[in-house]
Coordinates of C-alpha atoms in Angstrom, one line a residue:
X1 CA 124.2 104.0 123.0
X2 CA 124.9 102.5 119.0
X3 CA 122.8 104.9 116.8
X4 CA 120.7 101.3 115.6
X5 CA 119.5 100.6 118.7
X6 CA 117.3 103.7 118.3
X7 CA 116.7 103.2 115.0
X8 CA 115.2 99.5 115.6
X9 CA 113.6 100.1 118.6
X10 CA 111.7 102.1 117.1
X11 CA 110.7 99.6 113.6
X12 CA 110.1 97.3 116.8
X13 CA 107.6 99.7 118.4
X14 CA 105.9 100.3 115.4
X15 CA 105.7 97.0 114.9
X16 CA 102.0 96.2 115.6
X17 CA 101.4 92.1 116.6
X18 CA 99.6 90.1 113.7
X19 CA 96.4 89.9 112.9
X20 CA 93.3 91.0 110.9
X21 CA 92.1 95.5 111.2
X22 CA 88.1 95.0 112.9
X23 CA 87.3 91.9 115.0
X24 CA 83.8 90.7 115.3
X25 CA 84.0 88.5 117.7
X26 CA 85.0 90.1 121.4
X27 CA 85.4 87.5 124.5
X28 CA 85.2 89.4 128.1
X29 CA 86.5 88.2 130.8
X30 CA 84.2 90.9 133.0
X31 CA 81.5 89.7 131.9
X32 CA 81.3 85.7 132.6
X33 CA 79.3 83.4 131.4
X34 CA 76.7 81.7 132.4
X35 CA 73.1 79.7 131.3
X36 CA 71.7 81.4 129.0
X37 CA 74.1 84.7 129.0
X38 CA 76.9 83.1 126.7
X39 CA 77.2 84.4 123.4
X40 CA 80.1 85.7 122.9
X41 CA 79.5 89.7 121.6
X42 CA 79.4 90.0 118.0
X43 CA 79.9 92.4 115.6
X44 CA 76.0 93.1 114.1
X45 CA 75.2 94.8 110.2
X46 CA 71.8 96.2 110.1
X47 CA 71.2 97.7 106.6
X48 CA 68.2 100.0 107.1
X49 CA 65.3 100.8 104.5
X50 CA 62.9 103.7 104.0
X51 CA 60.0 103.4 102.1
X52 CA 61.4 101.0 100.4
X53 CA 64.4 102.2 99.5
X54 CA 68.2 101.8 101.0
X55 CA 69.2 104.2 103.4
X56 CA 71.9 103.1 105.5
X57 CA 74.2 100.5 106.5
X58 CA 74.1 100.4 110.5
X59 CA 77.2 98.9 112.7
X60 CA 75.7 97.2 116.3
X61 CA 76.8 95.1 118.4
X62 CA 74.9 91.3 119.3
X63 CA 73.8 91.1 123.5
X64 CA 75.4 88.3 125.5
X65 CA 71.9 86.5 126.1
X66 CA 69.0 85.9 123.3
X67 CA 69.2 83.7 120.1
X68 CA 72.2 83.6 118.1
X69 CA 72.2 85.9 115.5
X70 CA 71.3 84.9 111.6
X71 CA 75.1 84.4 109.9
X72 CA 73.9 85.3 106.4
X73 CA 72.1 88.2 104.9
X74 CA 69.7 85.6 102.4
X75 CA 67.9 84.2 105.3
X76 CA 67.7 87.8 107.2
X77 CA 64.2 89.2 106.3
X78 CA 63.8 93.5 106.5
X79 CA 61.3 93.7 108.9
X80 CA 59.7 96.9 109.8
X81 CA 60.6 98.9 113.0
X82 CA 58.1 100.3 115.6
X83 CA 59.0 103.2 118.0
X84 CA 59.0 101.3 122.2
X85 CA 56.1 103.3 123.8
X86 CA 57.2 103.9 126.6
X87 CA 60.8 105.1 124.8
X88 CA 63.0 103.6 127.3
X89 CA 60.9 100.2 127.0
X90 CA 61.4 99.2 130.6
X91 CA 57.5 99.0 131.0
X92 CA 54.5 96.9 129.0
X93 CA 54.1 98.9 125.8
X94 CA 50.2 101.0 125.1
X95 CA 49.9 98.8 122.1
X96 CA 50.6 94.6 120.8
X97 CA 53.1 94.6 118.2
X98 CA 52.8 91.9 116.1
X99 CA 56.3 90.6 114.3
X100 CA 58.1 94.5 114.3
X101 CA 61.4 95.6 115.5
X102 CA 61.2 97.5 118.0
X103 CA 63.8 100.8 118.6
X104 CA 64.1 101.4 122.2
X105 CA 67.0 103.8 124.7
X106 CA 69.4 102.5 126.7
X107 CA 69.0 103.7 130.8
X108 CA 66.1 103.4 133.3
X109 CA 66.1 99.3 133.8
X110 CA 68.3 96.3 132.3
X111 CA 68.7 94.5 129.3
X112 CA 67.1 91.8 129.8
X113 CA 64.1 93.8 131.5
X114 CA 63.8 95.6 128.2
X115 CA 64.1 91.9 126.2
X116 CA 61.6 90.3 128.1
X117 CA 59.2 93.4 127.5
X118 CA 59.2 93.2 123.9
X119 CA 58.9 89.4 123.6
X120 CA 56.1 89.6 126.3
X121 CA 54.4 92.5 123.7
X122 CA 55.0 90.2 120.1
X123 CA 58.7 91.5 119.1
X124 CA 60.7 89.5 117.2
X125 CA 63.7 91.7 118.4
X126 CA 64.9 94.7 120.2
X127 CA 66.8 97.0 119.0
X128 CA 68.7 99.9 121.9
X129 CA 69.9 103.0 121.3
X130 CA 73.1 103.4 123.3
X131 CA 73.4 107.1 124.9
X132 CA 76.9 107.8 123.5
X133 CA 78.2 107.6 119.8
X134 CA 80.2 103.8 120.5
X135 CA 79.0 100.3 121.7
X136 CA 78.5 99.0 124.3
X137 CA 78.6 95.4 125.7
X138 CA 75.0 94.3 127.0
X139 CA 75.4 91.9 129.9
X140 CA 72.9 90.1 132.6
X141 CA 72.7 91.1 135.6
X142 CA 74.5 90.0 138.3
X143 CA 71.1 88.4 140.2
X144 CA 70.2 86.7 137.6
X145 CA 71.4 83.3 137.4
X146 CA 68.8 81.4 134.9
X147 CA 67.9 83.4 132.1
X148 CA 65.9 83.1 129.0
X149 CA 65.4 84.9 126.4
X150 CA 63.9 84.3 122.9
X151 CA 64.5 87.4 120.5
X152 CA 67.8 89.1 119.6
X153 CA 69.2 91.9 121.5
X154 CA 71.4 94.6 119.5
X155 CA 72.9 97.9 120.9
X156 CA 73.3 100.7 117.7
X157 CA 75.5 104.0 118.5
X158 CA 73.3 107.4 119.6
X159 CA 74.1 108.7 115.7
X160 CA 72.6 105.4 113.9
X161 CA 69.6 105.8 117.4
X162 CA 69.1 109.2 116.1
X163 CA 68.5 108.8 112.4
X164 CA 66.4 106.1 113.0
X165 CA 64.3 108.3 115.1
X166 CA 63.7 110.7 112.3
X167 CA 62.4 108.2 110.0
X168 CA 59.6 106.5 112.3
X169 CA 58.9 110.8 113.3
X170 CA 58.0 111.5 109.7
X171 CA 56.1 108.2 109.3
X172 CA 58.3 106.9 106.6
X173 CA 57.9 103.4 106.7
X174 CA 61.4 101.8 108.2
X175 CA 62.8 98.6 107.9
X176 CA 65.6 96.7 109.0
X177 CA 68.2 93.6 109.0
X178 CA 69.6 91.8 111.8
X179 CA 72.5 89.3 110.8
X180 CA 76.1 89.6 111.8
X181 CA 78.1 87.4 109.3
X182 CA 81.1 84.8 109.5
X183 CA 84.4 85.9 108.2
X184 CA 86.0 83.1 106.4
X185 CA 88.2 80.6 107.6
X186 CA 90.9 81.9 105.0
X187 CA 91.6 84.8 103.0
X188 CA 93.2 85.0 100.0
X189 CA 95.1 88.6 101.4
X190 CA 96.0 85.5 104.7
X191 CA 98.0 84.3 101.3
X192 CA 99.8 86.8 99.7
X193 CA 100.6 88.7 103.0
X194 CA 103.0 84.9 103.9
X195 CA 104.5 85.5 101.0
X196 CA 104.6 88.9 100.9
X197 CA 107.6 88.7 103.9
X198 CA 108.7 85.2 103.3
X199 CA 110.1 86.7 99.8
X200 CA 110.9 89.8 101.2
X201 CA 113.1 87.7 103.5
X202 CA 114.7 85.6 100.5
X203 CA 115.5 88.8 98.6
X204 CA 117.1 90.4 101.3
X205 CA 119.6 87.8 102.5
X206 CA 120.6 87.0 99.0
X207 CA 121.8 90.2 99.1
X208 CA 122.9 90.4 102.3
X209 CA 125.0 86.8 101.4
X210 CA 125.9 87.9 98.0
X211 CA 127.7 90.9 99.2
X212 CA 129.7 89.3 102.0
X213 CA 131.0 86.3 99.4
X214 CA 132.0 89.2 97.4
X215 CA 134.0 90.9 100.6
X216 CA 135.3 87.6 100.8
X217 CA 136.1 87.1 97.6
X218 CA 138.2 90.5 97.0
X219 CA 139.8 90.1 100.5
X220 CA 141.6 86.1 99.8
X221 CA 142.7 88.2 96.5
X222 CA 144.6 90.9 98.1
X223 CA 145.8 88.6 100.7
X224 CA 147.4 86.4 97.6
X225 CA 148.7 89.5 95.6
X226 CA 150.5 90.6 98.5
X227 CA 148.9 94.2 98.9
X228 CA 149.0 95.9 102.2
X229 CA 145.5 95.8 103.5
X230 CA 144.4 98.2 106.2
X231 CA 141.8 95.7 108.4
X232 CA 140.1 98.2 110.2
X233 CA 138.4 99.8 107.0
X234 CA 138.1 97.3 104.4
X235 CA 135.1 96.7 103.9
X236 CA 133.3 99.6 106.2
X237 CA 130.9 101.0 104.1
X238 CA 128.0 101.6 107.3
X239 CA 126.8 98.3 108.0
X240 CA 126.6 97.8 112.0
X241 CA 126.9 94.2 113.9
X242 CA 124.6 94.0 116.7
X243 CA 126.0 93.2 120.6
X244 CA 124.6 91.2 123.1
X245 CA 124.2 94.6 125.4
X246 CA 122.6 96.4 123.0
X247 CA 119.9 93.4 122.3
X248 CA 118.8 93.8 125.1
X249 CA 118.8 97.4 125.8
X250 CA 116.9 97.2 122.2
X251 CA 114.1 96.1 123.8
X252 CA 114.0 98.4 126.8
X253 CA 114.2 101.3 124.3
X254 CA 111.4 100.0 122.2
X255 CA 109.0 99.3 125.6
X256 CA 109.4 103.2 126.4
X257 CA 108.8 104.4 123.3
X258 CA 105.6 102.2 122.6
X259 CA 104.7 103.3 126.1
X260 CA 104.8 107.1 124.8
X261 CA 102.7 105.9 121.8
X262 CA 100.1 105.1 123.6
X263 CA 100.5 108.0 126.1
X264 CA 100.2 110.4 123.6
X265 CA 98.4 108.9 120.4
X266 CA 96.7 111.6 118.5
X267 CA 95.7 112.5 115.1
X268 CA 99.3 115.1 115.2
X269 CA 100.3 111.9 116.5
X270 CA 100.4 109.6 113.3
X271 CA 101.7 112.6 110.9
X272 CA 105.1 112.4 112.9
X273 CA 105.0 108.6 112.4
X274 CA 103.8 109.2 108.5
X275 CA 106.9 111.8 108.2
X276 CA 109.2 109.2 109.7
X277 CA 108.0 106.0 107.6
X278 CA 108.7 108.3 104.9
X279 CA 112.3 109.3 105.4
X280 CA 112.7 105.8 105.6
X281 CA 110.9 104.7 102.6
X282 CA 113.0 106.9 100.2
X283 CA 116.2 105.6 101.4
X284 CA 115.2 102.3 101.4
X285 CA 113.7 102.9 97.5
X286 CA 117.1 104.4 96.8
X287 CA 119.4 102.0 98.1
X288 CA 117.6 99.2 96.4
X289 CA 116.1 101.5 93.1
X290 CA 120.6 102.0 92.7
X291 CA 121.7 98.5 93.8
X292 CA 119.3 96.9 91.2
X293 CA 120.5 99.1 88.3
X294 CA 123.6 98.7 89.0
X295 CA 123.6 95.3 88.1
X296 CA 122.9 96.3 84.4
X297 CA 125.8 97.4 82.4
X298 CA 124.3 100.2 81.1
X299 CA 123.7 101.6 84.7
X300 CA 127.2 100.0 86.4
X301 CA 129.1 103.7 85.3
X302 CA 126.9 106.2 87.1
X303 CA 126.5 104.2 89.6
X304 CA 130.3 104.1 90.1
X305 CA 131.0 107.8 89.2
X306 CA 130.5 110.2 92.5
X307 CA 129.6 114.3 92.7
X308 CA 130.4 115.8 95.8
X309 CA 127.4 117.3 97.2
X310 CA 127.0 119.5 100.0
X311 CA 125.9 118.6 103.4
X312 CA 125.5 114.4 101.9
X313 CA 129.3 114.3 100.8
X314 CA 130.1 112.2 97.9
X315 CA 127.1 111.0 96.2
X316 CA 127.0 108.5 93.0
X317 CA 125.6 110.0 89.6
X318 CA 122.7 107.3 89.6
X319 CA 121.6 108.1 93.3
X320 CA 121.0 112.1 91.7
X321 CA 119.2 110.5 89.3
X322 CA 117.0 108.0 91.1
X323 CA 116.5 110.5 94.1
X324 CA 113.5 112.4 93.2
X325 CA 111.8 109.5 91.8
X326 CA 111.9 107.6 95.5
X327 CA 111.0 111.2 97.2
X328 CA 108.1 111.8 94.7
X329 CA 106.9 108.0 95.6
X330 CA 107.0 108.5 99.1
X331 CA 105.1 112.1 98.7
X332 CA 102.2 111.0 97.3
X333 CA 101.7 108.0 99.4
X334 CA 101.4 110.9 102.4
X335 CA 99.0 112.8 100.2
X336 CA 96.6 109.7 99.4
X337 CA 97.0 107.3 101.7
X338 CA 93.7 107.8 102.7
X339 CA 92.6 106.1 99.1
X340 CA 91.9 102.9 99.3
X341 CA 94.6 101.9 97.0
X342 CA 96.8 103.4 99.3
X343 CA 97.8 100.4 100.5
X344 CA 99.8 99.2 97.5
X345 CA 102.2 102.6 98.0
X346 CA 102.6 101.5 101.1
X347 CA 103.6 97.9 100.9
X348 CA 106.0 99.2 98.5
X349 CA 107.9 101.5 100.8
X350 CA 107.8 99.1 103.6
X351 CA 109.4 96.1 101.8
X352 CA 112.1 98.5 100.3
X353 CA 112.8 100.1 104.1
X354 CA 112.4 96.1 105.3
X355 CA 115.6 95.2 102.6
X356 CA 117.2 98.2 103.8
X357 CA 117.4 97.4 107.8
X358 CA 118.6 94.2 106.4
X359 CA 121.6 95.5 104.9
X360 CA 122.3 98.2 107.5
X361 CA 122.2 95.6 110.7
X362 CA 123.3 92.5 110.6
X363 CA 123.1 89.1 113.5
X364 CA 127.5 88.8 113.8
X365 CA 127.1 85.0 115.2
X366 CA 124.0 82.6 116.9
X367 CA 124.3 84.1 120.3
X368 CA 123.7 87.9 119.5
X369 CA 120.9 86.5 117.4
X370 CA 119.4 84.5 120.4
X371 CA 119.8 86.9 122.8
X372 CA 118.0 89.5 120.1
X373 CA 114.8 87.2 119.4
X374 CA 114.6 85.5 122.7
X375 CA 114.0 89.4 124.1
X376 CA 112.1 90.0 121.4
X377 CA 109.5 87.5 122.0
X378 CA 109.2 88.9 125.7
X379 CA 108.8 91.5 124.8
X380 CA 105.4 90.6 122.1
X381 CA 103.7 88.6 124.7
X382 CA 103.6 91.1 127.8
X383 CA 102.5 94.2 125.0
X384 CA 100.0 91.9 123.7
X385 CA 98.5 90.1 126.7
X386 CA 100.5 90.8 129.9
X387 CA 100.0 94.7 129.5
X388 CA 96.4 94.4 129.9
X389 CA 96.5 93.9 133.6
X390 CA 98.2 97.2 133.8
X391 CA 96.0 99.4 131.1
X392 CA 92.9 97.4 130.9
X393 CA 93.7 97.2 126.7
X394 CA 96.5 95.1 125.5
X395 CA 99.1 98.3 124.4
X396 CA 100.4 97.0 121.4
X397 CA 97.0 96.2 119.7
X398 CA 95.2 99.9 120.6
X399 CA 99.2 101.2 119.0
X400 CA 98.8 99.1 115.8
X401 CA 95.3 100.5 115.0
X402 CA 95.7 103.9 115.8
X403 CA 92.8 104.2 118.3
X404 CA 92.5 108.0 120.0
X405 CA 94.0 108.9 116.7
X406 CA 91.8 109.7 114.3
X407 CA 93.6 107.4 111.6
X408 CA 93.4 103.6 110.4
X409 CA 95.9 103.0 111.6
X410 CA 100.3 103.4 112.4
X411 CA 102.0 102.8 109.2
X412 CA 105.1 100.8 110.1
X413 CA 103.3 97.5 108.6
X414 CA 102.2 96.0 105.8
X415 CA 98.9 95.4 105.4
X416 CA 96.5 93.7 102.4
X417 CA 93.2 94.3 102.3
X418 CA 91.0 90.9 103.5
X419 CA 89.4 90.2 99.9
X420 CA 86.4 88.1 100.9
X421 CA 85.6 89.2 104.4
X422 CA 82.2 90.9 104.7
X423 CA 83.3 93.2 107.0
X424 CA 86.5 94.1 105.1
X425 CA 89.8 95.0 107.0
X426 CA 92.9 94.5 106.1
X427 CA 95.4 91.4 107.0
X428 CA 98.3 93.2 108.6
X429 CA 102.3 92.6 109.7
X430 CA 104.3 94.7 111.5
X431 CA 108.0 95.0 110.5
X432 CA 109.4 93.6 113.2
X433 CA 107.8 90.3 112.5
X434 CA 110.0 90.3 109.2
X435 CA 113.4 91.8 110.6
X436 CA 114.0 90.2 113.6
X437 CA 114.3 86.8 112.7
X438 CA 115.0 87.7 109.4
X439 CA 118.4 89.4 110.4
X440 CA 119.4 85.5 112.4
X441 CA 118.2 83.9 108.5
X442 CA 120.3 86.1 106.5
X443 CA 123.4 85.0 109.4
X444 CA 121.8 81.8 108.3
X445 CA 122.6 82.0 104.5
X446 CA 125.6 84.2 104.9
X447 CA 127.2 81.5 106.9
X448 CA 126.1 79.2 104.1
X449 CA 128.0 81.1 101.7
X450 CA 131.3 81.8 102.9
X451 CA 131.6 78.0 103.7
X452 CA 130.4 76.6 100.0
X453 CA 127.7 74.9 101.7
X454 CA 124.8 73.6 98.6
X455 CA 121.2 74.3 100.5
X456 CA 120.9 70.8 101.2
X457 CA 124.0 70.7 103.8
X458 CA 123.2 74.6 104.9
X459 CA 121.2 76.3 107.2
X460 CA 119.5 78.5 105.5
X461 CA 116.7 76.7 103.3
X462 CA 116.0 75.4 107.5
X463 CA 115.5 78.8 108.9
X464 CA 114.0 80.1 105.9
X465 CA 111.5 77.4 105.9
X466 CA 111.2 77.2 109.9
X467 CA 110.1 81.1 109.6
X468 CA 107.3 80.2 106.9
X469 CA 105.7 77.8 109.1
X470 CA 106.1 79.8 112.3
X471 CA 103.8 82.5 109.9
X472 CA 101.8 79.9 108.9
X473 CA 101.2 78.4 112.6
X474 CA 100.4 82.2 113.8
X475 CA 97.4 82.5 110.5
X476 CA 96.2 79.1 112.0
X477 CA 96.5 80.9 116.0
X478 CA 94.6 84.1 114.0
X479 CA 91.6 82.0 113.1
X480 CA 91.1 80.1 115.8
X481 CA 90.6 83.5 118.0
X482 CA 88.3 84.8 115.4
X483 CA 90.4 87.7 114.1
X484 CA 92.0 88.8 117.6
X485 CA 95.8 90.2 117.0
X486 CA 98.7 87.3 117.9
X487 CA 102.3 88.3 118.6
X488 CA 103.7 86.2 115.5
X489 CA 106.6 86.3 117.4
X490 CA 105.4 83.9 119.9
X491 CA 105.2 81.4 117.2
X492 CA 107.8 82.1 115.0
X493 CA 110.6 82.6 117.7
X494 CA 110.4 78.8 118.7
X495 CA 110.4 77.4 115.3
X496 CA 113.5 79.5 113.8
X497 CA 115.5 79.4 116.0
X498 CA 114.7 76.4 117.6
X499 CA 115.3 74.7 114.1
X500 CA 118.3 76.4 113.5
X501 CA 120.1 75.2 117.0
X502 CA 119.0 71.9 117.0
X503 CA 120.4 71.8 113.6
X504 CA 123.6 73.4 114.6
X505 CA 124.5 71.1 117.6
X506 CA 123.3 68.8 115.6
X507 CA 126.2 69.3 112.7
X508 CA 128.9 69.9 115.8
X509 CA 129.2 72.9 114.8
X510 CA 127.3 75.2 117.3
X511 CA 130.3 75.9 118.7
X512 CA 131.2 77.9 115.8
X513 CA 127.9 80.0 115.2
X514 CA 127.3 80.8 118.5
X515 CA 130.9 82.8 118.9
X516 CA 132.0 83.1 116.0
X517 CA 129.3 82.7 113.3
X518 CA 131.7 82.3 110.6
X519 CA 133.0 79.3 109.2
X520 CA 136.9 78.4 109.7
X521 CA 139.3 79.8 107.2
X522 CA 141.2 82.4 105.9
X523 CA 139.0 85.5 106.4
X524 CA 137.3 84.2 109.7
X525 CA 139.4 86.8 111.6
X526 CA 137.8 90.0 109.5
X527 CA 134.7 91.5 110.0
X528 CA 133.1 91.8 106.2
X529 CA 130.5 93.8 105.9
X530 CA 128.4 93.3 102.9
X531 CA 128.6 96.1 100.1
X532 CA 126.1 97.8 98.1

């Protein structure tokens, strides 16, 4: 098995679906809608004031029944909270309420029964304390066909309820708000994430195409000089061409890795992934830094001068100079990754890693690119949507969020905090959603460079535009699905691959693109490896 298969499988399996962290609307097919019981399950903000001072803000979940919750904080008035008597709220209270919120414990009767009793007693809303630390979706009973409840019902977790009870027992004046703010249709974070993904592919494609063009020019010069040339060793520097069997095997191995992550997801496992990400980030930063600095005359000599290092072989002086800085950057991110601005370091390391992967791994022709993207397309759909039938939850989304691990999620993704979202969270995109289409886009630019095509007559501009549109459609789908994670390749692959295949057929070059992967010329029989 090729080494790249294991590496790329890890990249894909650690590349979660595109989405926004922290869904605020939850669809549930297990609890079907019916008259009076057809609300979406929405997260609810509950700020608490104790004796006029704000003490905490809790997050609850609204019920399937009852009126729609207020969406704006300024329209949600602070209302006094009172304890239900009896505490379960299942029988008529001993005293009448006058426009208060009632706090009741879960259990002993249905949620709708508690809400009806609270409404009849004059309460404005009922807050139900769960008997567990997590939230529970409140639904109607199966024998309740037409439910009419006129007050909101909100569930809070057990620890939040314990604090509220403690404040009430201390004879404190407790009041709270209940509202469910909506996310903006478009957040600035999504714009920046789109620009980040597109710019990364453009940079990597130009680097790959320029390297291929320089190698071809060097080969042409050697052939014209009549020099003896070892074709097997020419231009070989560790770059790997993907084969069709490897592309298929890649998705199989990626699926195995994903199931392993899902089953073994824990704090220590996330720590292992952090170490792997740091190693990849160091390599990516080092490769990009050396290549960028080598473009300047001042550093060119250091980049071309080598010293033998035990275990690593010949290493340039420039590499030795930048390596400590790259290692320090990765270590600093690992140590401070839970801080609010750590996403900046994660994105820098991730972009460097993505660009490096697109330099090492190549699609030799459109046939391999089609097989690879088609398999990844099916992989994304299966593990985001179909896996729910077997595992009762989306395996890809669970792994992406790092559920059951005590962490905010796996590190193999680009993320930007949502700037105008009242719920906060991050907009994220997995490495695979950039790398896999990026392999085909980079191939298109290499072909254009070797064929000496203008932008308009080439394939790169069209492939890059198609990728950008596919990513844009992903955003639209994400917002239409109320922030639910979406498999980006579901939208990106048809746009990118469909555009490339259609354009190649229209120009009569599909056969060359499909099998040879290089324009007709004196160097097409040589496998060109990109130089660094």
